[in-house]
């Protein structure tokens, strides 16, 4: 379990470090803004294919060797990126690292969301908080290595990952769910897909937003006049807020229904990103937005686990959607970003947050209609 937490810290550090390093990578490889953003897209494309593949083939892949193989890909890709002499080789290595990342994230989240019984909610929140701790470390390490080469941060994360091989045993120990054997039919899968769909929409909107902030906040701050080193360090405040929110908000609002907690968090984030676009104290607003967003994904995962009998499959669907959003959202921000209008970055982020809020409202409505329909069907069956 300790190795699992250490590994998720390494994942968080890698994601945040890559975004914070973009201004330095542009200078190192002499590339433009759009080209540098492709590194984020490439990483998440690899993660998307891995998450989808591991989710679909979960019953056929033995967990321990699979996770060990993913660890090798993640560490090897980061190490390769750390010494890549050209931008093409850097992106290639990042795709490999992303492939390892996606599968590892799927196995860890599925394990911590479904293998601890009544402590599932607590464990998934702690896991996500550990990811946030890594995301704080990533930009700080990037700033610390800026004087030499920010890519050494990726090499350091690769070394830490190699030391977390015991996490494979943690993932292998998760409980198998009833009905997930070879006899499970397509009707069960269709049911899980139908139940998961609204949660996937929320996850897609939220996770893409989180990744886009991590990828482009440092660039926004740099374009706003902040020193690149300070901008990289300041990005860590967003991840610090995210981590604190995942610990503090669920404890303070433990009696709130998950839907209300998610909606409130997203509404606050819309306001914070709007203020960040105004140009006044954007660092503080990014930190506040992170704090508000903290419990959204863990709460969505925990809520989904209570409405389906196949949490493992449902989590795979949700996380695959999240990985897809990690590809599209940063690319959209990069396509809209303009150095002459630094506010363009937080403005697009505000739109993403508003879309996530709308999706959460639609999810609640969908769940209400589905419950009403199920109650009617049950009444008709009983009457018959």
XYZ file of C-alpha atoms in Angstrom:
384
model
C 0.000 0.000 0.000
C 2.849 2.393 0.837
C 4.389 1.677 -2.562
C 1.030 2.466 -4.171
C 0.920 5.878 -2.505
C 4.545 6.548 -3.473
C 3.777 5.590 -7.058
C 0.763 7.905 -7.323
C 2.973 10.717 -6.002
C 5.378 10.018 -8.871
C 2.484 10.108 -11.365
C 1.327 13.468 -10.060
C 4.849 14.860 -10.147
C 5.308 13.791 -13.768
C 2.059 15.363 -14.978
C 2.651 18.679 -13.210
C 6.362 18.841 -14.052
C 5.674 18.376 -17.745
C 3.290 21.328 -17.822
C 5.560 23.554 -15.740
C 8.513 22.696 -17.972
C 6.896 23.864 -21.241
C 8.413 27.380 -21.212
C 11.883 25.878 -20.673
C 11.337 23.124 -23.259
C 10.360 25.713 -25.871
C 13.710 27.411 -25.344
C 15.673 24.152 -25.126
C 14.323 22.743 -28.405
C 13.603 26.089 -30.121
C 9.932 25.355 -30.782
C 6.726 27.391 -30.757
C 3.796 27.447 -28.344
C 1.599 25.063 -30.338
C 4.447 22.586 -30.827
C 5.291 22.570 -27.111
C 1.670 21.852 -26.253
C 1.898 18.732 -28.397
C 4.036 17.157 -25.647
C 1.014 17.257 -23.325
C -1.226 15.856 -26.047
C 1.263 13.076 -26.841
C 1.553 12.065 -23.184
C -2.199 11.860 -22.833
C -2.693 10.016 -26.128
C -0.419 7.296 -24.785
C -2.326 7.311 -21.509
C -5.662 7.094 -23.309
C -4.750 3.994 -25.298
C -3.291 2.339 -22.220
C -6.322 3.044 -20.055
C -8.700 1.802 -22.723
C -6.646 -1.303 -23.460
C -6.122 -2.266 -19.830
C -9.785 -1.658 -19.076
C -11.067 -3.836 -21.926
C -8.543 -6.625 -21.312
C -8.618 -6.501 -17.513
C -9.943 -10.072 -17.159
C -7.177 -11.412 -19.384
C -4.221 -9.453 -17.991
C -2.637 -10.736 -14.753
C -2.386 -7.613 -12.555
C 1.096 -8.036 -11.099
C 3.125 -8.533 -14.320
C 0.929 -6.024 -16.137
C 1.608 -3.279 -13.596
C 5.314 -4.149 -13.573
C 5.385 -3.785 -17.356
C 3.585 -0.450 -17.136
C 6.115 0.710 -14.538
C 8.942 -0.095 -16.941
C 7.257 1.875 -19.731
C 6.548 4.885 -17.507
C 10.028 5.025 -15.996
C 11.742 4.243 -19.287
C 9.768 6.877 -21.157
C 10.532 9.575 -18.608
C 14.196 8.627 -18.563
C 14.322 8.716 -22.346
C 12.677 12.137 -22.425
C 15.255 13.354 -19.931
C 18.119 12.684 -22.342
C 16.373 13.120 -25.725
C 18.602 15.142 -28.073
C 15.733 16.248 -30.331
C 12.103 17.292 -29.949
C 10.891 14.319 -32.010
C 12.650 11.865 -29.700
C 11.382 13.750 -26.643
C 7.777 13.435 -27.833
C 8.269 9.753 -28.662
C 9.588 9.066 -25.176
C 6.712 11.036 -23.662
C 4.182 8.899 -25.548
C 5.779 5.773 -24.042
C 5.714 7.338 -20.576
C 2.062 8.272 -21.086
C 1.204 4.694 -22.021
C 2.698 3.485 -18.757
C 0.974 6.274 -16.835
C -2.521 5.496 -18.108
C -2.492 1.826 -17.148
C -0.925 2.490 -13.753
C -3.501 5.179 -12.973
C -6.323 2.813 -13.911
C -5.067 -0.030 -11.720
C -4.360 2.206 -8.717
C -7.691 4.050 -8.870
C -9.660 0.841 -9.325
C -7.876 -0.786 -6.398
C -8.304 2.105 -3.980
C -11.920 2.766 -5.008
C -13.157 -0.802 -4.614
C -10.839 -2.953 -2.521
C -11.223 -1.477 0.971
C -14.888 -2.079 1.734
C -16.416 0.655 3.879
C -13.172 2.624 3.655
C -13.326 2.966 -0.152
C -14.308 6.644 -0.088
C -11.552 7.520 2.361
C -8.908 5.565 0.483
C -9.706 7.010 -2.948
C -9.632 10.532 -1.511
C -6.285 9.851 0.136
C -4.943 8.414 -3.118
C -6.038 11.492 -5.034
C -4.530 13.706 -2.328
C -1.232 11.847 -2.743
C -1.423 12.553 -6.481
C -1.810 16.211 -5.581
C 1.262 16.078 -3.358
C 3.241 14.797 -6.308
C 1.777 17.561 -8.448
C 3.093 20.100 -5.935
C 6.551 18.548 -6.006
C 6.710 18.454 -9.819
C 6.707 22.227 -10.531
C 8.978 22.908 -7.564
C 11.484 20.364 -8.853
C 11.191 21.864 -12.325
C 12.027 25.310 -10.994
C 14.934 23.886 -8.976
C 16.494 22.236 -12.039
C 15.828 25.142 -14.398
C 19.369 26.482 -14.023
C 20.769 23.191 -15.335
C 18.122 21.324 -17.350
C 14.469 20.874 -16.379
C 14.511 17.428 -17.992
C 16.487 16.120 -15.042
C 13.240 16.342 -13.087
C 11.792 13.688 -15.401
C 14.839 11.497 -14.858
C 14.469 11.837 -11.076
C 10.790 10.830 -11.281
C 11.794 7.806 -13.370
C 14.205 6.705 -10.650
C 11.529 7.070 -7.961
C 9.101 5.074 -10.097
C 11.597 2.230 -10.448
C 11.706 2.011 -6.649
C 7.918 1.517 -6.471
C 7.818 -1.983 -8.014
C 6.074 -3.337 -4.896
C 2.943 -1.411 -5.951
C 2.286 -4.233 -8.418
C 1.464 -6.480 -5.463
C -0.957 -3.883 -4.095
C -2.873 -3.793 -7.375
C -2.864 -7.577 -7.649
C -4.481 -7.880 -4.217
C -7.697 -6.056 -5.114
C -10.915 -7.974 -4.664
C -12.686 -9.471 -7.659
C -16.266 -8.416 -7.969
C -19.195 -10.832 -8.249
C -20.297 -11.379 -11.812
C -17.084 -10.242 -13.493
C -16.016 -13.693 -14.601
C -16.304 -15.167 -18.053
C -20.003 -15.755 -17.599
C -20.889 -12.092 -17.360
C -23.067 -11.188 -20.352
C -23.330 -8.158 -22.592
C -26.585 -7.167 -20.886
C -24.639 -6.510 -17.695
C -22.063 -4.474 -19.598
C -24.783 -2.416 -21.297
C -26.329 -1.717 -17.908
C -23.008 -0.489 -16.527
C -22.490 1.695 -19.598
C -25.913 3.273 -19.172
C -25.385 3.931 -15.471
C -21.847 5.251 -15.994
C -22.595 7.581 -18.901
C -23.579 10.712 -16.925
C -20.674 10.251 -14.523
C -18.301 9.906 -17.474
C -19.486 13.263 -18.820
C -18.670 14.943 -15.504
C -15.308 13.173 -15.347
C -14.442 14.178 -18.907
C -15.272 17.837 -18.289
C -13.458 17.948 -14.963
C -10.335 15.945 -15.716
C -9.636 17.781 -18.935
C -9.923 21.024 -16.998
C -7.458 19.855 -14.344
C -4.935 18.743 -16.958
C -5.309 21.962 -18.930
C -4.620 24.057 -15.829
C -1.527 22.027 -15.025
C -0.305 22.332 -18.603
C -0.951 26.023 -19.254
C -1.088 27.928 -15.954
C 2.686 28.397 -15.964
C 2.554 29.758 -19.515
C -0.257 32.181 -18.574
C 1.713 33.484 -15.611
C 4.850 33.872 -17.748
C 2.964 35.807 -20.409
C 1.509 37.994 -17.657
C 5.010 39.175 -16.775
C 6.122 36.672 -14.152
C 9.619 35.190 -14.276
C 9.492 31.619 -15.701
C 11.112 30.164 -12.550
C 8.571 31.912 -10.323
C 5.740 30.876 -12.640
C 6.780 27.230 -12.391
C 6.890 27.441 -8.602
C 3.562 29.270 -8.476
C 1.867 26.532 -10.473
C 2.468 24.283 -7.478
C -0.072 26.382 -5.552
C -2.858 25.106 -7.797
C -1.881 21.532 -6.986
C -1.503 22.425 -3.308
C -5.045 23.775 -3.315
C -6.254 20.653 -5.107
C -4.620 18.415 -2.510
C -5.923 20.395 0.446
C -9.414 20.414 -1.029
C -9.429 16.629 -1.312
C -8.708 16.296 2.387
C -10.515 19.258 3.957
C -13.718 19.660 1.931
C -14.965 16.032 2.206
C -14.421 16.162 5.970
C -16.141 19.530 6.355
C -19.026 18.618 4.049
C -19.384 14.922 4.871
C -23.171 15.240 5.234
C -23.656 16.777 1.797
C -24.966 14.623 -1.020
C -22.216 13.948 -3.582
C -24.158 15.799 -6.288
C -24.404 18.960 -4.199
C -20.744 18.789 -3.226
C -19.680 18.428 -6.866
C -21.919 21.266 -8.085
C -20.772 23.660 -5.366
C -17.117 22.911 -6.027
C -17.473 23.497 -9.749
C -19.454 26.720 -9.271
C -16.699 28.170 -7.092
C -14.061 27.145 -9.632
C -15.938 29.011 -12.395
C -15.734 32.183 -10.319
C -12.046 31.691 -9.530
C -10.973 31.106 -13.137
C -12.983 34.166 -14.190
C -11.082 36.260 -11.656
C -7.760 34.792 -12.831
C -8.589 36.071 -16.317
C -8.998 39.576 -14.931
C -5.227 39.833 -14.470
C -5.263 40.635 -10.751
C -3.442 38.128 -8.474
C -3.977 35.143 -10.817
C -1.744 32.906 -8.689
C -4.123 33.179 -5.735
C -7.138 32.492 -7.902
C -5.505 29.413 -9.389
C -4.825 28.151 -5.854
C -8.433 28.828 -4.817
C -9.747 27.102 -7.951
C -7.607 24.082 -7.135
C -8.985 23.958 -3.600
C -12.561 24.066 -4.877
C -11.953 21.405 -7.536
C -10.178 19.018 -5.148
C -13.036 16.671 -4.210
C -14.756 16.551 -7.617
C -13.109 13.486 -9.169
C -12.783 11.348 -5.980
C -16.404 12.108 -5.091
C -17.516 11.184 -8.608
C -15.620 7.878 -8.424
C -17.033 7.073 -4.973
C -20.576 8.031 -6.027
C -20.358 5.894 -9.158
C -19.264 2.925 -7.046
C -22.519 3.088 -5.091
C -24.839 2.956 -8.106
C -23.413 -0.014 -10.004
C -22.662 -3.628 -9.124
C -19.521 -3.576 -11.289
C -17.398 -0.765 -9.920
C -14.235 -1.999 -11.655
C -15.752 -1.826 -15.131
C -17.456 1.477 -14.347
C -14.189 2.987 -13.134
C -12.471 1.832 -16.315
C -15.101 3.570 -18.421
C -14.906 6.755 -16.377
C -11.110 6.908 -16.350
C -10.907 6.170 -20.070
C -13.146 9.164 -20.649
C -10.920 11.230 -18.372
C -7.836 10.233 -20.358
C -9.570 11.253 -23.593
C -10.265 14.666 -22.083
C -6.601 14.946 -21.128
C -5.846 14.877 -24.843
C -8.473 17.323 -26.088
C -8.629 20.042 -23.404
C -4.925 21.041 -23.293
C -4.876 21.064 -27.103
C -7.892 23.375 -27.209
C -6.268 25.737 -24.715
C -3.055 25.749 -26.736
C -4.973 26.441 -29.943
C -6.697 29.408 -28.288
C -3.686 30.773 -26.407
C -2.278 34.117 -27.516
C 0.849 35.711 -25.976
C -0.632 39.130 -26.763
C -3.726 38.235 -24.706
C -2.593 36.225 -21.668
C -6.153 36.243 -20.329
C -7.131 33.909 -23.193
C -5.854 30.912 -21.209
C -7.929 31.393 -17.999
C -10.882 32.476 -20.150
C -10.938 29.078 -21.884
C -10.460 27.380 -18.504
C -13.511 29.264 -17.226
C -15.515 27.874 -20.113
C -14.384 24.341 -19.331
C -15.344 24.756 -15.655
C -18.775 26.076 -16.642
C -19.245 23.094 -18.959
C -18.355 20.727 -16.098
C -20.891 22.485 -13.859
C -23.595 22.113 -16.497
C -22.698 18.426 -16.894
C -23.050 17.871 -13.133
C -26.514 19.434 -13.194
C -27.497 17.240 -16.133
C -26.160 14.174 -14.311
C -28.412 14.814 -11.331
C -31.415 15.228 -13.625
C -30.534 12.012 -15.465
C -30.223 10.081 -12.215
C -33.586 11.423 -11.010
C -35.354 10.392 -14.218
C -33.736 6.956 -14.126
C -34.813 6.370 -10.511
C -38.355 7.434 -11.348
C -38.449 5.078 -14.346
C -37.079 2.191 -12.281
C -39.694 2.805 -9.590
C -42.464 2.765 -12.199
C -41.126 -0.454 -13.753
C -40.906 -2.053 -10.302
C -44.496 -1.003 -9.505
C -45.751 -2.418 -12.809
C -43.881 -5.696 -12.209
C -45.257 -5.968 -8.681
C -48.791 -5.258 -9.853
C -48.518 -7.927 -12.542
